[in-house]
Tab-separated table of C-alpha atoms in Angstrom:
chain	number	residue	atom	x	y	z
N	405	MET	CA	266.726	118.290	-21.216
N	406	LEU	CA	268.949	115.462	-19.921
N	407	GLU	CA	272.720	115.502	-20.473
N	408	TYR	CA	275.184	112.643	-20.115
N	409	ARG	CA	278.859	112.011	-20.822
N	410	LEU	CA	280.156	108.621	-21.807
N	411	ASP	CA	283.096	108.974	-19.413
N	412	LYS	CA	280.956	109.759	-16.346
N	413	LEU	CA	278.554	107.523	-14.396
N	414	THR	CA	275.326	108.957	-12.961
N	415	ASP	CA	272.914	107.416	-10.462
N	416	ASP	CA	269.737	107.399	-12.561
N	417	LYS	CA	268.617	104.393	-14.628
N	418	LEU	CA	269.139	106.099	-17.980
N	419	GLY	CA	272.644	107.208	-16.971
N	420	ARG	CA	273.536	103.662	-15.928
N	421	ASN	CA	272.291	102.323	-19.290
N	422	ILE	CA	274.464	104.833	-21.126
N	423	TYR	CA	277.553	104.161	-18.995
N	424	ARG	CA	277.214	100.374	-19.300
N	425	LYS	CA	276.930	100.618	-23.083
N	426	ARG	CA	279.514	103.406	-23.417
N	427	HIS	CA	281.951	101.396	-25.563
N	428	LYS	CA	279.351	100.424	-28.177
N	429	LEU	CA	277.675	103.827	-27.955
N	430	TYR	CA	280.972	105.553	-28.631
N	431	THR	CA	281.575	103.431	-31.736
N	432	SER	CA	278.055	103.997	-33.093
N	433	ILE	CA	278.111	107.746	-32.398
N	434	VAL	CA	281.479	108.175	-34.136
N	435	LYS	CA	280.371	106.153	-37.173
N	436	PHE	CA	277.046	108.005	-37.321
N	437	SER	CA	278.856	111.357	-37.240
N	438	LYS	CA	281.086	110.316	-40.165
N	439	GLN	CA	278.370	109.022	-42.488
N	440	VAL	CA	278.130	110.709	-45.879
N	441	LYS	CA	274.720	109.143	-46.475
N	442	ASN	CA	272.494	108.206	-43.558
N	443	ASP	CA	271.323	104.586	-43.629
N	444	GLY	CA	269.541	104.787	-40.266
N	445	ILE	CA	271.415	101.797	-38.855
N	446	PHE	CA	273.734	103.624	-36.444
N	447	ALA	CA	270.954	105.944	-35.251
N	448	GLU	CA	268.672	102.995	-34.472
N	449	ASN	CA	271.539	101.271	-32.692
N	450	ILE	CA	272.204	104.367	-30.555
N	451	VAL	CA	268.549	104.640	-29.498
N	452	ARG	CA	268.395	100.903	-28.784
N	453	LEU	CA	271.497	101.007	-26.581
N	454	VAL	CA	270.421	104.131	-24.685
N	455	PHE	CA	267.021	102.658	-23.814
N	456	ASP	CA	268.402	99.123	-23.279
N	457	ALA	CA	265.826	97.980	-25.829
N	458	ILE	CA	265.574	95.454	-28.664
N	459	ASN	CA	265.674	96.021	-32.421
N	460	LEU	CA	262.325	94.806	-33.741
N	461	ASN	CA	263.834	94.338	-37.194
N	462	HIS	CA	265.581	91.268	-35.774
N	463	PHE	CA	262.166	89.614	-35.603
N	464	HIS	CA	261.004	90.678	-39.028
N	465	LYS	CA	263.153	92.309	-41.676
N	466	ASN	CA	261.888	95.766	-42.654
N	467	HIS	CA	259.608	95.763	-39.626
N	468	PRO	CA	256.416	97.703	-40.347
N	469	HIS	CA	256.383	101.241	-38.957
N	470	VAL	CA	258.378	100.751	-35.753
N	471	ASP	CA	262.018	99.942	-35.054
N	472	ILE	CA	262.732	99.653	-31.323
N	473	GLY	CA	260.936	97.829	-28.492
N	474	VAL	CA	261.446	98.733	-24.823
N	475	ILE	CA	261.268	95.866	-22.318
N	476	ILE	CA	262.281	97.529	-19.041
N	477	PRO	CA	260.763	101.024	-18.617
N	478	ILE	CA	262.738	104.158	-17.719
N	479	PRO	CA	260.600	106.395	-15.461
N	480	GLY	CA	259.523	109.592	-17.195
N	481	ILE	CA	261.069	108.560	-20.515
N	482	THR	CA	259.810	105.161	-21.703
N	483	LYS	CA	257.061	102.759	-20.663
N	484	ARG	CA	257.121	98.982	-20.440
N	485	ASN	CA	256.692	97.412	-23.899
N	486	GLU	CA	256.823	100.820	-25.566
N	487	ILE	CA	257.516	100.756	-29.295
N	488	LEU	CA	259.385	103.542	-31.084
N	489	SER	CA	259.533	104.674	-34.661
N	490	VAL	CA	263.070	106.063	-35.043
N	491	LYS	CA	263.826	108.842	-37.536
N	492	SER	CA	267.315	110.237	-38.084
N	493	THR	CA	269.350	112.655	-40.182
N	494	ILE	CA	272.979	113.663	-40.690
N	495	ASN	CA	271.977	117.223	-41.619
N	496	TYR	CA	269.743	118.376	-38.795
N	497	LYS	CA	268.021	121.761	-39.140
N	498	ASN	CA	265.005	121.362	-36.878
N	499	THR	CA	262.506	118.709	-35.839
N	500	SER	CA	259.942	119.750	-38.438
N	501	SER	CA	262.364	119.425	-41.370
N	502	LEU	CA	263.693	116.091	-40.085
N	503	LEU	CA	260.200	114.590	-40.058
N	504	THR	CA	259.359	116.120	-43.428
N	505	ASP	CA	262.586	114.919	-45.067
N	506	THR	CA	262.093	111.368	-43.801
N	507	LYS	CA	258.373	111.348	-44.706
N	508	ALA	CA	257.958	110.046	-41.193
N	509	ILE	CA	254.457	108.637	-40.868
N	510	LYS	CA	252.484	106.919	-43.627
N	511	ILE	CA	249.180	105.154	-43.128
N	512	GLU	CA	250.252	102.104	-45.131
N	513	SER	CA	253.081	101.229	-42.775
N	514	LEU	CA	250.995	101.811	-39.639
N	515	PHE	CA	248.189	99.725	-41.132
N	516	SER	CA	250.646	96.849	-41.572
N	517	TYR	CA	251.800	97.265	-37.977
N	518	LEU	CA	248.219	97.317	-36.712
N	519	LEU	CA	247.682	93.893	-38.260
N	520	PHE	CA	251.034	92.713	-36.938
N	521	ALA	CA	249.874	93.630	-33.420
N	522	HIS	CA	246.479	91.986	-33.984
N	523	TYR	CA	248.247	88.733	-34.825
N	524	ASN	CA	250.078	88.911	-31.477
N	525	PHE	CA	253.311	90.035	-33.146
N	526	ASP	CA	253.649	86.750	-35.013
N	527	VAL	CA	256.003	87.296	-37.961
N	528	GLU	CA	254.053	84.714	-39.960
N	529	TYR	CA	251.212	87.196	-40.383
N	530	VAL	CA	253.066	88.583	-43.422
N	531	GLU	CA	252.620	85.220	-45.114
N	532	THR	CA	248.830	85.348	-44.979
N	533	VAL	CA	247.013	85.167	-48.295
N	534	ASN	CA	246.282	88.876	-48.693
N	535	SER	CA	248.816	91.428	-47.474
N	536	PRO	CA	247.453	94.492	-45.626
N	537	VAL	CA	248.786	97.047	-48.103
N	538	THR	CA	247.668	95.071	-51.169
N	539	LEU	CA	244.094	94.672	-49.936
N	540	LEU	CA	243.900	98.293	-48.773
N	541	ASN	CA	245.136	99.530	-52.155
N	542	LYS	CA	242.507	97.451	-53.975
N	543	ALA	CA	239.782	98.939	-51.783
N	544	ILE	CA	241.008	102.506	-52.308
N	545	LYS	CA	241.335	101.957	-56.066
N	546	GLU	CA	237.744	100.726	-56.179
N	547	ALA	CA	236.548	103.711	-54.131
N	548	ASN	CA	238.434	106.168	-56.347
N	549	ASN	CA	236.434	104.992	-59.376
N	550	TYR	CA	233.336	106.676	-57.955
N	551	LYS	CA	232.622	110.351	-58.600
N	552	LYS	CA	230.303	110.647	-55.588
N	553	TYR	CA	231.367	111.223	-51.972
N	554	VAL	CA	233.032	108.185	-50.422
N	555	ASP	CA	233.272	107.553	-46.691
N	556	TYR	CA	236.844	106.230	-46.675
N	557	LYS	CA	236.684	105.419	-42.971
N	558	LYS	CA	234.086	102.769	-43.710
N	559	VAL	CA	236.148	101.482	-46.635
N	560	VAL	CA	239.180	101.072	-44.354
N	561	GLN	CA	237.044	99.491	-41.632
N	562	VAL	CA	235.719	96.837	-44.038
N	563	THR	CA	239.277	96.182	-45.227
N	564	THR	CA	240.440	95.810	-41.627
N	565	PHE	CA	237.576	93.390	-40.910
N	566	TYR	CA	238.631	91.120	-43.757
N	567	LEU	CA	242.307	91.189	-42.812
N	568	MET	CA	241.557	90.434	-39.181
N	569	PHE	CA	238.854	87.792	-39.556
N	570	HIS	CA	238.580	86.561	-43.166
N	571	ASN	CA	242.049	86.674	-44.682
N	572	GLU	CA	241.500	83.544	-46.733
N	573	LYS	CA	241.941	82.391	-50.315
N	574	GLY	CA	239.210	83.375	-52.730
N	575	ILE	CA	237.777	86.286	-50.736
N	576	GLU	CA	238.641	88.977	-53.281
N	577	ASP	CA	235.273	88.958	-55.093
N	578	GLU	CA	233.182	89.140	-51.938
N	579	PHE	CA	235.570	91.713	-50.478
N	580	LEU	CA	235.253	94.030	-53.503
N	581	SER	CA	231.502	93.414	-53.503
N	582	ASP	CA	231.335	94.605	-49.903
N	583	ILE	CA	233.431	97.679	-50.756
N	584	LYS	CA	231.003	98.566	-53.583
N	585	ASN	CA	228.002	98.102	-51.294
N	586	ILE	CA	229.547	100.365	-48.640
N	587	ILE	CA	230.199	103.057	-51.231
N	588	GLU	CA	226.616	102.762	-52.475
N	589	ASP	CA	225.211	102.938	-48.918
N	590	LYS	CA	224.014	99.307	-48.946
N	591	GLU	CA	225.286	98.675	-45.433
N	592	ASN	CA	222.929	95.782	-44.688
N	593	ASP	CA	223.928	93.714	-47.730
N	594	LEU	CA	227.463	92.654	-46.830
N	595	SER	CA	228.841	89.122	-47.101
N	596	TYR	CA	229.119	88.485	-43.357
N	597	GLY	CA	226.277	90.594	-42.025
N	598	LYS	CA	225.642	94.293	-41.540
N	599	TYR	CA	228.308	96.991	-41.605
N	600	SER	CA	227.516	97.792	-37.967
N	601	GLU	CA	228.544	94.229	-37.076
N	602	TYR	CA	231.806	94.580	-39.023
N	603	ASP	CA	232.473	97.890	-37.302
N	604	GLU	CA	231.794	96.573	-33.800
N	605	LYS	CA	234.008	93.515	-34.258
N	606	VAL	CA	236.940	95.614	-35.512
N	607	LYS	CA	236.544	98.199	-32.733
N	608	ASN	CA	236.489	95.473	-30.059
N	609	SER	CA	239.706	94.063	-31.475
N	610	LEU	CA	241.349	97.503	-31.587
N	611	LEU	CA	240.577	98.036	-27.892
N	612	ASN	CA	243.083	95.289	-27.094
N	613	LEU	CA	245.840	96.979	-29.110
N	614	ASP	CA	246.895	99.360	-26.347
N	615	ALA	CA	250.674	99.111	-26.696
N	616	PRO	CA	252.359	102.504	-26.072
N	617	ILE	CA	253.861	103.914	-29.270
N	618	SER	CA	256.107	106.952	-29.764
N	619	ILE	CA	258.372	108.713	-32.251
N	620	GLY	CA	262.093	109.122	-31.593
N	621	LEU	CA	264.591	111.351	-33.418
N	622	CYS	CA	268.360	110.958	-33.511
N	623	TYR	CA	271.007	113.291	-34.926
N	624	ILE	CA	274.476	114.737	-34.333
N	625	ASP	CA	274.628	118.316	-33.023
N	626	LYS	CA	277.225	119.813	-35.342
N	627	ASN	CA	277.057	123.180	-33.557
N	628	ALA	CA	278.198	121.763	-30.225
N	629	ASP	CA	281.432	122.872	-28.568
N	630	ASP	CA	284.335	120.682	-29.755
N	631	LYS	CA	285.573	120.437	-26.156
N	632	GLU	CA	282.555	118.243	-25.388
N	633	GLY	CA	283.551	115.817	-28.125
N	634	ILE	CA	280.753	114.588	-30.396
N	635	VAL	CA	277.255	115.387	-29.131
N	636	CYS	CA	274.481	112.978	-30.124
N	637	VAL	CA	270.899	114.098	-29.512
N	638	ILE	CA	267.845	111.903	-29.016
N	639	LYS	CA	264.395	113.493	-28.910
N	640	LYS	CA	261.121	111.657	-28.440
N	641	THR	CA	257.439	112.131	-27.884
N	642	ASN	CA	255.567	110.802	-24.896
N	643	PRO	CA	253.813	107.582	-25.952
N	644	ILE	CA	250.138	107.142	-26.751
N	645	GLN	CA	248.160	103.934	-27.186
N	646	LEU	CA	248.394	102.239	-30.575
N	647	ASN	CA	244.613	102.151	-31.105
N	648	LYS	CA	244.267	105.884	-30.362
N	649	TYR	CA	247.192	106.599	-32.666
N	650	TRP	CA	245.486	104.665	-35.456
N	651	ASP	CA	242.155	106.470	-34.977
N	652	LYS	CA	243.799	109.905	-35.092
N	653	LEU	CA	245.898	109.005	-38.131
N	654	LEU	CA	242.853	107.689	-39.994
N	655	ASP	CA	240.936	110.900	-39.197
N	656	ILE	CA	243.739	112.984	-40.711
N	657	TRP	CA	243.926	110.832	-43.862
N	658	CYS	CA	240.193	111.202	-44.397
N	659	THR	CA	240.142	114.929	-43.626
N	660	ARG	CA	243.018	115.611	-46.001
N	661	GLU	CA	241.469	113.343	-48.620
N	662	TYR	CA	244.793	111.554	-48.953
N	663	PHE	CA	243.096	108.363	-50.093
N	664	GLY	CA	242.047	109.861	-53.395
N	665	ALA	CA	244.851	112.359	-54.010
N	666	THR	CA	246.757	112.275	-57.287
N	667	ASN	CA	249.031	114.742	-59.007
N	668	LYS	CA	248.277	116.513	-62.315
N	669	GLN	CA	249.865	113.680	-64.288
N	670	GLY	CA	247.646	111.157	-62.519
N	671	GLY	CA	250.566	109.691	-60.585
N	672	LYS	CA	250.698	108.744	-56.914
N	673	VAL	CA	251.264	111.424	-54.332
N	674	THR	CA	253.554	110.784	-51.376
N	675	LYS	CA	251.295	111.144	-48.371
N	676	TYR	CA	252.610	111.489	-44.841
N	677	LEU	CA	251.932	113.386	-41.638
N	678	ARG	CA	252.986	117.004	-41.379
N	679	TYR	CA	254.772	118.186	-38.263
N	680	SER	CA	251.611	119.970	-37.086
N	681	ASP	CA	249.701	116.684	-37.421
N	682	ILE	CA	252.243	114.842	-35.302
N	683	CYS	CA	252.002	117.573	-32.663
N	684	ASP	CA	248.205	117.196	-32.626
N	685	ILE	CA	248.384	113.401	-32.309
N	686	TYR	CA	250.905	113.484	-29.467
N	687	GLY	CA	249.473	116.497	-27.664
N	688	ILE	CA	252.420	118.836	-28.340
N	689	GLU	CA	251.723	122.561	-28.344
N	690	GLN	CA	252.285	124.268	-31.696
N	691	GLY	CA	255.796	125.718	-31.797
N	692	ASP	CA	257.100	123.387	-29.087
N	693	ASP	CA	259.654	120.668	-29.722
N	694	PHE	CA	259.389	117.038	-28.614
N	695	PRO	CA	259.113	116.985	-24.816
N	696	ILE	CA	261.999	114.580	-24.113
N	697	GLU	CA	265.556	115.479	-25.131
N	698	ILE	CA	268.697	113.513	-24.265
N	699	ARG	CA	272.159	114.817	-25.132
N	700	ILE	CA	275.048	112.334	-25.030
N	701	LYS	CA	278.561	113.767	-25.133
N	702	THR	CA	281.557	111.601	-25.916
N	703	GLY	CA	283.767	113.984	-23.897
N	704	SER	CA	287.223	112.528	-23.346
N	705	PHE	CA	285.981	108.994	-23.964
N	706	GLY	CA	288.035	107.261	-26.635
N	707	LYS	CA	291.001	109.570	-26.130
N	708	GLU	CA	292.147	108.015	-22.893
N	709	SER	CA	292.578	104.513	-21.485
N	710	ILE	CA	289.541	102.856	-19.940
N	711	ASP	CA	290.157	100.531	-16.972
N	712	GLY	CA	293.794	100.213	-17.998
N	713	GLU	CA	292.906	99.046	-21.525
N	714	THR	CA	293.339	101.103	-24.687
N	715	LYS	CA	290.241	101.811	-26.714
N	716	GLU	CA	291.720	100.557	-29.960
N	717	ILE	CA	291.224	96.843	-30.499
N	718	LYS	CA	293.049	94.973	-33.223
N	719	HIS	CA	290.784	94.011	-36.091
N	720	LYS	CA	291.233	90.239	-35.657
N	721	GLU	CA	290.593	90.437	-31.905
N	722	LYS	CA	287.485	92.500	-32.583
N	723	THR	CA	286.213	89.970	-35.149
N	724	ASP	CA	286.911	87.031	-32.824
N	725	LYS	CA	285.058	88.795	-30.019
N	726	ARG	CA	282.036	89.356	-32.250
N	727	ILE	CA	282.002	85.732	-33.418
N	728	ARG	CA	282.197	84.417	-29.836
N	729	ARG	CA	279.293	86.583	-28.769
N	730	MET	CA	277.188	85.715	-31.812
N	731	TYR	CA	277.798	82.031	-31.208
N	732	VAL	CA	276.705	82.216	-27.572
N	733	ALA	CA	273.703	84.444	-28.416
N	734	THR	CA	272.585	82.029	-31.144
N	735	LYS	CA	273.025	79.021	-28.883
N	736	PHE	CA	271.043	80.756	-26.120
N	737	LYS	CA	268.276	81.718	-28.575
N	738	ASP	CA	267.932	78.159	-29.903
N	739	ALA	CA	268.190	76.406	-26.514
N	740	ASP	CA	265.090	74.646	-25.169
N	741	PHE	CA	264.749	75.233	-21.428
N	742	GLN	CA	261.239	73.761	-21.363
N	743	ASP	CA	259.128	75.070	-18.462
N	744	LYS	CA	262.149	76.756	-16.819
N	745	ASP	CA	262.634	79.226	-19.664
N	746	TYR	CA	261.513	82.314	-17.732
N	747	ARG	CA	263.710	81.573	-14.698
N	748	ILE	CA	266.790	80.789	-16.753
N	749	VAL	CA	266.449	83.829	-19.016
N	750	SER	CA	265.816	86.047	-15.987
N	751	THR	CA	268.897	84.677	-14.234
N	752	PHE	CA	271.155	85.263	-17.246
N	753	ASN	CA	269.740	88.752	-17.651
N	754	LYS	CA	270.648	89.610	-14.050
N	755	MET	CA	274.083	88.039	-14.443
N	756	ILE	CA	274.833	90.196	-17.492
N	757	ASP	CA	273.818	93.381	-15.667
N	758	VAL	CA	275.972	92.553	-12.638
N	759	LEU	CA	279.025	91.428	-14.632
N	760	GLU	CA	278.763	94.436	-16.941
N	761	ASP	CA	278.997	96.685	-13.884
N	762	GLU	CA	281.831	94.683	-12.311
N	763	PRO	CA	283.643	92.347	-14.742
N	764	ASN	CA	286.255	91.574	-12.081
N	765	LEU	CA	283.660	89.401	-10.355
N	766	VAL	CA	284.692	86.727	-12.865
N	767	THR	CA	288.235	86.813	-11.481
N	768	LYS	CA	286.896	86.691	-7.938
N	769	PHE	CA	284.743	83.696	-8.863
N	770	ASP	CA	287.755	81.945	-10.404
N	771	ASN	CA	289.617	82.493	-7.146
N	772	PHE	CA	286.638	81.143	-5.223
N	773	ILE	CA	286.655	77.951	-7.304
N	774	LYS	CA	290.378	77.521	-6.632
N	775	GLU	CA	289.824	77.959	-2.905
N	776	ILE	CA	287.143	75.296	-2.655
N	777	SER	CA	289.482	72.933	-4.510
N	778	ARG	CA	292.253	73.295	-1.969
N	779	LYS	CA	293.173	70.246	0.095
N	780	GLU	CA	292.363	71.995	3.356
N	781	PHE	CA	288.754	72.412	2.222
N	782	LYS	CA	288.537	68.736	1.275
N	783	LYS	CA	289.512	67.744	4.814
N	784	LEU	CA	286.210	69.045	6.170
N	785	PRO	CA	284.409	66.114	7.893
N	786	TRP	CA	281.224	66.233	5.790
N	787	LEU	CA	283.313	65.891	2.610
N	788	THR	CA	285.562	63.085	3.868
N	789	LYS	CA	284.917	59.714	2.288
N	790	LYS	CA	284.204	56.932	4.733
């Protein structure tokens, strides 16, 4: 278990992330602790700030399955390009109940993400002719019409093949024809060859989808000592590869017969992973909690002055500050640096880190500019006009 206070700086990378972002973290933790109904926004923001990550929902609204993307790894905690599915609650009992209450993992959302990854994370994939969930539901509906045993893994594999390689207009008839042939064991009579060829092509594509993926939890510890201030807890699994995650999830859905499950009234059943399933997928021993736990304590932060400035900022000043930053961020995002993009972005990234640690460098730089403008400096021989 790792513990940090917002008003204390530690030497490790995670501690530096937390200390640098302490002002925004404090605001998000306080607002999260006061929510009557959890909307997930503050919890996601807390996890993003702690891991110095990006919110994937900025790239695509209602991002499928995952929420946060890690760019720079934190040894022992996150890996480079790790993606997290963040779950949160304002009434924490235990990890099992949190995941159950949030219906944490559904195959439909992961299926959408799998396709998103296959299309190299291009947001335009959602505008393809047939959406992943729609086509999958049509295949499952067709399979559920049969009284005999259905190999749902093959049904999903055929669906995946079409979405990856033949997501075109007018494929619905041949797609449903292939689904019927798979159900009836006519594996050599498919529209684009044999089932074994479909299967091999999909598996080869899945091999490339090796992004590390994990589950993160976020909640307020309401049993913590008041002297520590508010205590926000982040728990997470160690990551596994996306393709392995998908294979294990699909196995569970088929074993549990979730594809064909209905209630007594014939309505849809909410299907999601149980806590024991998540433990199996991520290699957690039964009865154990998630292996990584981070406790962030507000301590005296917010009650005292920071660097000679009071914590409270007037509303107008706060709004102006946000507008300035949004303007610069938007301008930076839209700027065309041509073939120097990587160098320029890297330079600005380093500048932000350095200035965040020591904002007074700006004042020192201003003084430096004044010094080089002094008349004495202009008298130097190599600057004297002839």
